[in-house]
């Protein structure tokens, strides 16, 4: 007994020392990342250095702002010494720090992790276990007496209770193997040990080597049926990697959209401030004219009211900008306390780059490259495969069953008596389950037929939706380009009107209403021009994304297709 306990404890301690939590984590990561690399090698634009480790970097060498922008008023000083974040830097920070992006990566990792288990289920799974117990029970004493008649020894049960003490143990090791033919093979070596400690000490041991094999011959038979769980896991990971690859594009476009949105809000602040300053000058000029009696007080009051209104608009624009900047920090995964501003040069460098591609060419590219469409197409194949699997479930169950083993000599001494070749046993036969009750299987089969139609419908709908996205993307680009051209003219006209009204006011011939209208229209035209430029840029990025050809680097930065013209 003591030897059994010592051996079991020693094995447990050695196994525990070799398999700490750190070991299991490293083992899971190594296998999971290998699976992702294996599947991702064929997927365009997949992150070749995929990891879910928290790299949360903000060690980028960013320039520091030394200027104070007066258009921000009292908030300008808070941006002194702020780090200037370019679009490329923002994208790099986002892929390392964004909580949403990290969660998406973790979902992909978990999908790959489940595949490692699905694959492992078709490997021989080894086991080793054992137990040991010490037991005590009381029983009637048995004595040997001499029969007074025959004078021969005989046994007799007395009323006295005696303690019976014993130790028992058993151990087994073997494997269980799910075969890709649908069969299952298991084998084990077992040993049993029993020793009585009270009375006349006795020891009994036995051992056995046994194997068991079950192979379906009809229902559940065949490679395709047997590995369905593995096939499903393999394809689910492929779908997840495709989705992640497409998500990388969408995520970068989202970050760029938010980035330019913040810059657009900053430009609105600037335009509102300049409009407010223009009204202040107009009010001061009109106030001087009113003092000389060259204009009416009503004209002055109108300008002063508009000055206050523009001041309120300017203050509101500052608040909107600061709110957008803080929201963008959260989107990047940064603290709102971090003093960061965006690079105005990114907005200054924007220009209209209109894709030089026809609708027919764009549709052809999208239907060839869109990874989500590949997933929907493959799911049609999945549904058709499951119809065959469901049909297999309607068949009779006929299994070949066999087992064999070798036994040791019973009640022998020693720790592990070896099984003897001449002490064998084996059986072979068939287990049959006639399909007298298959209602559940019938329902699965009928549902599988419906799923085929649903999958085909999803394919048709997804194809139409992609075509709609591409065509609508081209229309949006054309609209944004025309809006930009219109607002370019509007800004020039607005500037001319303001100059004219300023000159008329200096001559005492202008009206407050005309001045207010000209200056408000100029501010609105400048805001609209920036909105059109940003809108066209975002629409262009989204268009390339809809075509599935927006290339994303490992640091999240995108690379546009060169086929574009000014």
XYZ file of C-alpha atoms in Angstrom:
566
model
C 0.000 0.000 0.000
C 2.743 2.409 0.931
C 4.500 1.745 -2.358
C 1.335 2.534 -4.333
C 0.751 5.811 -2.478
C 4.372 6.897 -2.896
C 4.362 6.135 -6.619
C 1.061 7.937 -7.235
C 2.131 11.012 -5.272
C 5.544 11.116 -6.958
C 4.007 10.929 -10.425
C 1.501 13.648 -9.548
C 4.210 15.973 -8.219
C 6.466 15.435 -11.229
C 3.593 16.034 -13.617
C 2.532 19.181 -11.762
C 6.053 20.594 -11.797
C 6.326 20.026 -15.524
C 2.911 21.480 -16.356
C 2.489 24.803 -14.581
C -0.045 27.401 -15.684
C 2.710 29.229 -17.527
C 3.478 26.083 -19.495
C -0.154 25.641 -20.492
C -0.435 29.270 -21.594
C 2.688 29.057 -23.744
C 1.543 25.740 -25.175
C -1.876 27.150 -26.088
C -0.351 30.266 -27.670
C 2.199 28.313 -29.689
C -0.387 25.946 -31.140
C -3.062 28.591 -31.677
C -0.784 31.090 -33.407
C 0.521 28.281 -35.616
C -3.044 27.450 -36.664
C -3.787 31.106 -37.435
C -0.611 31.431 -39.502
C -1.458 28.234 -41.353
C -4.976 29.357 -42.257
C -4.079 33.024 -42.709
C -1.303 32.350 -45.209
C -3.865 32.168 -48.020
C -5.950 35.164 -46.909
C -5.091 38.524 -48.528
C -4.206 41.341 -46.137
C -4.097 39.130 -43.041
C -1.876 40.360 -40.205
C 1.244 38.193 -40.548
C 2.338 39.008 -36.988
C -1.004 38.394 -35.300
C -0.915 38.397 -31.505
C -3.311 39.144 -28.679
C -0.575 40.152 -26.282
C -1.174 43.597 -24.807
C 1.362 45.754 -26.595
C -0.487 48.970 -25.596
C 2.235 51.218 -26.964
C 2.447 54.946 -26.787
C 6.184 55.206 -27.143
C 5.978 56.787 -30.583
C 8.313 59.714 -31.120
C 5.714 62.435 -31.696
C 6.423 66.103 -32.318
C 5.353 68.553 -29.610
C 3.226 71.605 -30.274
C 4.862 74.901 -29.340
C 2.227 77.202 -30.838
C -0.925 78.489 -29.216
C -3.907 78.709 -31.540
C -5.818 81.865 -30.669
C -8.913 80.550 -32.433
C -9.470 78.296 -29.390
C -9.780 81.249 -27.047
C -9.285 80.353 -23.409
C -8.788 76.670 -24.304
C -5.743 77.442 -26.450
C -3.223 77.342 -23.595
C -4.269 73.793 -22.626
C -2.837 72.498 -25.911
C 0.626 73.900 -25.358
C 3.238 71.109 -25.214
C 0.655 68.686 -26.632
C 1.919 65.808 -28.753
C 0.884 66.062 -32.393
C -0.660 62.874 -33.720
C -0.509 62.313 -37.478
C -2.971 60.006 -39.220
C -0.348 57.274 -39.637
C 0.582 57.514 -35.960
C -3.099 57.441 -34.968
C -3.634 54.257 -36.991
C -0.595 52.624 -35.394
C -1.758 53.559 -31.917
C -5.249 52.271 -32.688
C -4.167 48.756 -33.697
C -2.126 48.437 -30.505
C -4.368 50.224 -28.014
C -7.974 50.144 -29.207
C -10.110 48.067 -26.865
C -12.567 47.191 -29.635
C -9.774 46.048 -31.946
C -8.207 43.993 -29.163
C -11.514 42.283 -28.430
C -11.915 41.421 -32.115
C -8.466 39.841 -32.133
C -9.308 37.854 -29.012
C -12.448 36.481 -30.667
C -10.337 35.223 -33.562
C -7.858 33.688 -31.127
C -10.662 31.845 -29.308
C -11.964 30.479 -32.594
C -8.505 29.135 -33.417
C -8.158 27.775 -29.880
C -11.325 25.725 -30.327
C -9.905 24.268 -33.545
C -6.837 22.985 -31.692
C -9.176 20.941 -29.479
C -11.198 19.690 -32.463
C -7.988 18.459 -34.091
C -6.766 16.908 -30.838
C -9.928 14.804 -30.563
C -8.738 12.752 -33.555
C -5.370 12.006 -31.966
C -4.742 9.143 -29.529
C -5.649 10.557 -26.126
C -3.593 8.917 -23.393
C -4.598 8.622 -19.779
C -3.116 7.344 -16.560
C -4.983 7.088 -13.285
C -5.037 5.167 -10.055
C -6.522 4.968 -6.582
C -5.644 3.614 -3.166
C -7.802 3.050 -0.067
C -7.457 1.776 3.479
C -10.655 0.179 4.905
C -11.759 -1.238 8.218
C -14.940 -3.225 8.956
C -16.179 -5.563 11.649
C -17.484 -9.109 11.070
C -18.329 -12.222 13.062
C -15.283 -14.168 14.148
C -14.761 -17.617 12.628
C -13.132 -20.240 14.885
C -11.816 -23.764 14.181
C -13.149 -26.378 16.673
C -13.144 -30.181 16.955
C -16.479 -31.848 16.341
C -17.273 -33.906 19.482
C -18.878 -36.652 17.441
C -16.617 -36.999 14.434
C -13.565 -35.615 16.199
C -12.730 -33.727 13.016
C -11.844 -29.999 12.812
C -14.667 -27.728 11.614
C -15.400 -23.976 11.471
C -17.924 -22.179 13.559
C -19.120 -18.580 13.594
C -19.026 -17.021 17.015
C -20.917 -14.032 18.389
C -17.688 -12.089 18.780
C -16.972 -9.255 16.290
C -13.483 -8.783 14.971
C -11.938 -5.958 12.991
C -10.998 -6.688 9.414
C -8.392 -4.293 7.954
C -7.322 -4.174 4.359
C -5.656 -1.931 1.802
C -6.617 -1.875 -1.861
C -5.331 -0.079 -4.906
C -5.668 -0.060 -8.636
C -4.085 1.716 -11.547
C -4.565 1.900 -15.273
C -2.965 3.499 -18.280
C -3.962 3.496 -21.921
C -5.403 5.549 -24.729
C -8.634 6.339 -26.495
C -8.540 7.073 -30.234
C -11.356 8.476 -32.343
C -10.594 7.396 -35.889
C -11.396 9.406 -39.012
C -13.319 6.399 -40.314
C -15.906 6.905 -37.583
C -14.540 4.095 -35.445
C -13.170 4.279 -31.927
C -10.259 2.250 -30.574
C -9.382 2.091 -26.895
C -6.773 0.094 -25.028
C -5.669 -0.059 -21.410
C -3.415 -1.871 -18.976
C -4.932 -2.253 -15.511
C -3.714 -3.749 -12.251
C -5.538 -4.402 -8.954
C -3.952 -4.893 -5.514
C -5.595 -6.134 -2.297
C -3.879 -6.970 1.018
C -5.530 -8.081 4.274
C -3.707 -6.695 7.310
C -5.646 -8.472 10.071
C -5.795 -12.168 10.838
C -3.573 -14.049 8.463
C -2.110 -11.383 6.125
C -2.782 -12.230 2.495
C -2.067 -10.387 -0.756
C -4.017 -10.698 -4.010
C -2.989 -8.981 -7.265
C -4.127 -9.223 -10.855
C -3.578 -7.351 -14.108
C -5.090 -7.187 -17.558
C -4.337 -5.853 -21.026
C -7.500 -5.138 -23.009
C -8.519 -3.409 -26.243
C -11.915 -2.477 -27.578
C -12.881 -1.437 -31.117
C -16.190 -0.105 -32.490
C -16.630 0.723 -36.185
C -19.924 1.964 -37.702
C -20.660 0.183 -40.981
C -23.684 2.171 -42.157
C -24.998 5.069 -40.121
C -22.077 7.250 -38.973
C -19.618 5.464 -41.248
C -17.284 7.168 -43.691
C -14.596 9.815 -43.601
C -16.891 12.771 -44.386
C -19.372 11.866 -41.669
C -16.734 11.039 -39.079
C -14.788 14.288 -39.356
C -17.764 16.662 -39.627
C -16.960 18.338 -36.300
C -13.373 18.903 -37.428
C -14.485 20.136 -40.860
C -16.891 22.565 -39.237
C -14.199 23.916 -36.912
C -11.681 24.258 -39.751
C -14.109 26.215 -41.914
C -15.307 28.382 -39.024
C -11.729 29.497 -38.395
C -11.267 30.229 -42.098
C -14.419 32.371 -42.018
C -13.226 34.135 -38.867
C -9.846 34.976 -40.426
C -11.531 36.335 -43.544
C -13.844 38.429 -41.373
C -10.892 39.730 -39.378
C -8.976 40.601 -42.534
C -11.952 42.597 -43.778
C -12.418 44.118 -40.318
C -8.857 45.477 -40.435
C -9.786 47.503 -43.517
C -13.053 48.684 -42.017
C -11.341 49.591 -38.741
C -8.684 51.706 -40.479
C -11.382 53.509 -42.464
C -13.281 54.150 -39.217
C -10.183 55.618 -37.579
C -9.474 57.792 -40.630
C -13.106 58.943 -40.676
C -12.966 59.936 -37.013
C -9.550 61.571 -37.472
C -10.715 63.776 -40.329
C -13.934 64.453 -38.451
C -11.957 65.964 -35.563
C -9.921 68.077 -38.000
C -13.137 69.201 -39.659
C -14.458 70.304 -36.267
C -11.199 72.155 -35.662
C -11.602 73.905 -39.029
C -15.154 74.859 -38.056
C -13.766 76.475 -34.912
C -11.284 78.418 -37.028
C -13.946 79.573 -39.490
C -16.333 80.515 -36.684
C -13.599 82.509 -34.963
C -12.710 84.386 -38.154
C -16.401 85.093 -38.752
C -16.762 86.346 -35.205
C -13.696 88.622 -35.598
C -15.081 89.913 -38.886
C -18.348 90.841 -37.189
C -16.447 92.548 -34.391
C -14.639 94.733 -36.921
C -17.888 95.451 -38.755
C -19.578 96.392 -35.492
C -16.690 98.664 -34.487
C -16.727 100.348 -37.900
C -20.492 100.805 -37.792
C -20.261 102.079 -34.227
C -17.840 104.801 -35.376
C -20.159 105.717 -38.254
C -23.146 105.868 -35.888
C -21.216 108.225 -33.598
C -20.710 110.543 -36.574
C -24.379 110.187 -37.476
C -23.607 108.508 -40.796
C -25.641 105.355 -40.108
C -28.693 104.397 -38.117
C -28.590 102.933 -34.619
C -30.771 100.075 -35.878
C -27.998 99.054 -38.252
C -25.524 99.074 -35.385
C -27.862 97.031 -33.155
C -28.292 94.451 -35.918
C -24.529 93.979 -36.249
C -24.020 93.837 -32.480
C -26.700 91.145 -32.192
C -25.028 89.149 -34.939
C -21.669 89.616 -33.243
C -23.072 88.027 -30.087
C -24.667 85.238 -32.099
C -21.361 84.474 -33.839
C -19.543 84.507 -30.518
C -22.015 81.912 -29.237
C -21.515 79.833 -32.399
C -17.753 80.012 -31.960
C -17.956 78.894 -28.308
C -20.258 76.006 -29.300
C -17.835 74.981 -32.055
C -14.969 74.831 -29.525
C -17.029 72.577 -27.284
C -17.909 70.297 -30.197
C -14.259 70.072 -31.224
C -13.043 69.227 -27.713
C -15.776 66.622 -27.339
C -14.849 65.042 -30.687
C -11.155 64.992 -29.728
C -11.855 63.241 -26.408
C -14.125 60.715 -28.134
C -11.385 60.021 -30.645
C -8.888 59.374 -27.837
C -11.262 56.793 -26.402
C -11.654 55.236 -29.840
C -7.870 54.895 -30.031
C -7.767 53.364 -26.561
C -6.017 56.366 -25.000
C -6.837 58.205 -21.807
C -8.787 61.431 -22.243
C -6.262 63.016 -19.870
C -3.493 62.556 -22.434
C -2.576 65.890 -24.028
C -2.773 65.030 -27.717
C -3.850 67.063 -30.727
C -4.191 66.138 -34.385
C -1.995 67.366 -37.179
C -3.639 70.227 -39.146
C -1.273 69.474 -42.013
C -3.240 66.293 -42.706
C -6.244 68.448 -43.628
C -4.144 70.909 -45.601
C -2.670 68.078 -47.688
C -6.039 66.640 -48.669
C -7.060 66.904 -52.284
C -9.663 65.416 -54.553
C -8.386 62.101 -55.954
C -11.222 60.661 -57.949
C -11.055 56.917 -58.791
C -10.634 56.264 -62.487
C -12.737 53.114 -62.710
C -16.041 52.290 -64.355
C -19.015 50.795 -62.568
C -18.642 47.501 -64.452
C -14.956 47.225 -63.566
C -15.656 48.042 -59.922
C -18.382 45.390 -59.702
C -16.111 42.782 -61.260
C -13.333 43.568 -58.770
C -15.666 43.515 -55.752
C -17.287 40.195 -56.678
C -13.809 38.704 -57.085
C -12.077 40.043 -53.983
C -14.701 40.529 -51.249
C -13.841 38.073 -48.473
C -17.303 38.221 -46.922
C -18.727 37.029 -50.245
C -16.300 34.102 -50.181
C -17.687 33.183 -46.754
C -21.282 33.268 -47.961
C -20.406 31.140 -51.009
C -18.655 28.567 -48.819
C -21.620 28.436 -46.452
C -23.760 27.246 -49.348
C -21.346 24.317 -49.685
C -21.612 23.737 -45.925
C -25.396 23.543 -46.092
C -25.256 21.073 -48.996
C -22.770 18.910 -47.099
C -25.020 18.873 -44.038
C -27.915 17.548 -46.128
C -25.820 14.462 -46.883
C -24.894 14.129 -43.219
C -28.535 14.404 -42.184
C -29.476 11.743 -44.754
C -26.838 9.467 -43.245
C -28.529 9.861 -39.866
C -31.685 8.233 -41.268
C -29.904 4.928 -41.986
C -29.871 1.869 -39.700
C -27.138 1.721 -37.096
C -24.867 -1.245 -37.769
C -21.620 -1.314 -35.792
C -18.810 -3.824 -35.788
C -17.784 -4.433 -32.177
C -14.682 -6.320 -31.082
C -12.623 -6.593 -27.925
C -9.723 -8.717 -26.775
C -7.442 -8.998 -23.780
C -4.813 -10.875 -21.811
C -5.174 -11.653 -18.075
C -2.684 -12.479 -15.366
C -2.977 -15.517 -13.129
C -5.611 -14.670 -10.471
C -4.719 -14.133 -6.844
C -0.993 -13.973 -7.411
C 1.546 -12.130 -5.343
C 3.772 -9.305 -6.509
C 3.114 -5.722 -7.414
C 2.362 -6.208 -11.125
C 1.863 -9.808 -12.273
C 2.360 -9.902 -16.026
C -0.589 -10.992 -18.179
C -0.012 -14.451 -19.630
C -0.415 -15.109 -23.378
C -2.378 -18.283 -22.770
C -4.918 -16.479 -20.573
C -6.755 -14.565 -23.289
C -10.278 -13.635 -24.235
C -11.895 -11.984 -27.260
C -15.293 -11.325 -28.728
C -16.530 -9.955 -32.045
C -19.987 -9.163 -33.316
C -22.465 -6.646 -34.621
C -24.739 -4.152 -32.882
C -27.839 -3.288 -34.900
C -30.335 -0.490 -34.301
C -33.149 -0.571 -36.856
C -34.571 2.809 -37.966
C -37.957 2.258 -36.368
C -37.832 5.678 -34.672
C -36.206 8.467 -36.659
C -38.483 11.451 -36.132
C -35.751 13.651 -34.690
C -33.443 12.658 -37.554
C -36.247 13.256 -40.042
C -36.684 16.798 -38.726
C -32.943 17.445 -38.929
C -32.941 16.285 -42.547
C -35.897 18.476 -43.515
C -34.355 21.474 -41.740
C -31.083 20.855 -43.619
C -32.944 21.036 -46.945
C -34.418 24.377 -45.901
C -30.990 25.621 -44.816
C -29.718 25.033 -48.363
C -32.393 27.347 -49.743
C -31.642 29.916 -47.020
C -27.906 29.805 -47.780
C -28.546 30.229 -51.501
C -30.852 33.158 -50.753
C -28.181 34.729 -48.528
C -25.676 34.404 -51.354
C -27.995 36.153 -53.793
C -28.815 38.890 -51.276
C -25.175 39.460 -50.310
C -24.207 39.699 -53.974
C -26.920 42.288 -54.586
C -25.925 44.230 -51.456
C -22.294 44.351 -52.599
C -23.374 45.604 -56.013
C -25.491 48.255 -54.287
C -22.559 49.315 -52.063
C -20.246 49.666 -55.066
C -22.717 51.611 -57.194
C -23.732 53.807 -54.258
C -20.066 54.382 -53.454
C -19.442 55.678 -56.955
C -22.494 57.931 -56.726
C -21.329 59.243 -53.357
C -17.895 59.995 -54.787
C -19.394 61.887 -57.736
C -21.665 63.832 -55.408
C -18.804 64.690 -53.029
C -16.637 65.841 -55.928
C -19.403 68.068 -57.313
C -20.127 69.441 -53.834
C -16.466 70.358 -53.476
C -16.418 72.110 -56.839
C -19.631 73.972 -56.010
C -18.355 75.070 -52.611
C -15.041 76.199 -54.084
C -17.027 78.631 -56.210
C -19.239 79.522 -53.227
C -16.194 80.463 -51.121
C -14.819 82.694 -53.851
C -18.203 84.374 -54.299
C -18.558 84.746 -50.545
C -15.157 86.375 -50.195
C -16.031 88.761 -53.008
C -19.358 89.660 -51.363
C -17.707 90.311 -48.009
C -15.104 92.563 -49.639
C -17.851 94.442 -51.441
C -19.977 94.884 -48.324
C -16.930 95.970 -46.327
C -16.150 98.642 -48.913
C -19.771 99.829 -48.997
C -19.851 99.988 -45.195
C -16.697 102.113 -45.140
C -18.391 104.481 -47.582
C -21.513 104.501 -45.426
C -23.611 102.946 -48.164
C -23.857 99.368 -46.906
C -26.623 97.820 -44.819
C -26.298 95.619 -41.747
C -28.526 92.985 -43.284
C -26.303 92.639 -46.369
C -23.134 92.538 -44.251
C -24.557 89.881 -41.922
C -25.753 87.788 -44.844
C -22.427 87.964 -46.707
C -20.293 87.076 -43.723
C -22.566 84.226 -42.569
C -22.655 82.797 -46.075
C -18.860 82.929 -46.283
C -18.442 81.014 -43.016
C -21.013 78.438 -44.123
C -19.302 78.054 -47.522
C -15.889 77.476 -45.903
C -17.336 74.851 -43.566
C -19.135 73.205 -46.475
C -15.927 73.184 -48.553
C -14.010 71.393 -45.803
C -16.909 68.977 -45.297
C -16.966 68.187 -49.024
C -13.206 67.580 -49.123
C -13.311 65.311 -46.067
C -16.454 63.631 -47.353
C -14.838 62.811 -50.678
C -11.720 61.440 -48.963
C -13.747 59.172 -46.679
C -16.012 58.107 -49.532
C -12.934 57.180 -51.568
C -11.469 55.076 -48.754
C -14.825 53.409 -48.191
C -15.120 52.755 -51.925
C -11.768 50.936 -52.005
C -12.862 49.048 -48.906
C -16.131 48.051 -50.594
C -14.098 46.730 -53.507
C -11.950 44.732 -51.059
C -8.678 46.192 -52.326
C -7.702 48.694 -49.617
C -4.358 47.304 -48.443
C -3.675 47.510 -44.699
C -0.147 47.250 -43.320
C 0.679 45.506 -40.049
C 0.700 48.865 -38.220
C -2.841 49.628 -39.397
C -1.818 52.207 -42.001
C -3.572 51.894 -45.330
C -2.249 52.035 -48.836
C -4.646 53.182 -51.537
C -4.887 51.886 -55.063
C -2.776 54.007 -57.400
C -5.416 54.047 -60.073
C -6.815 57.511 -59.315
C -6.679 60.898 -61.005
C -6.860 64.464 -59.738
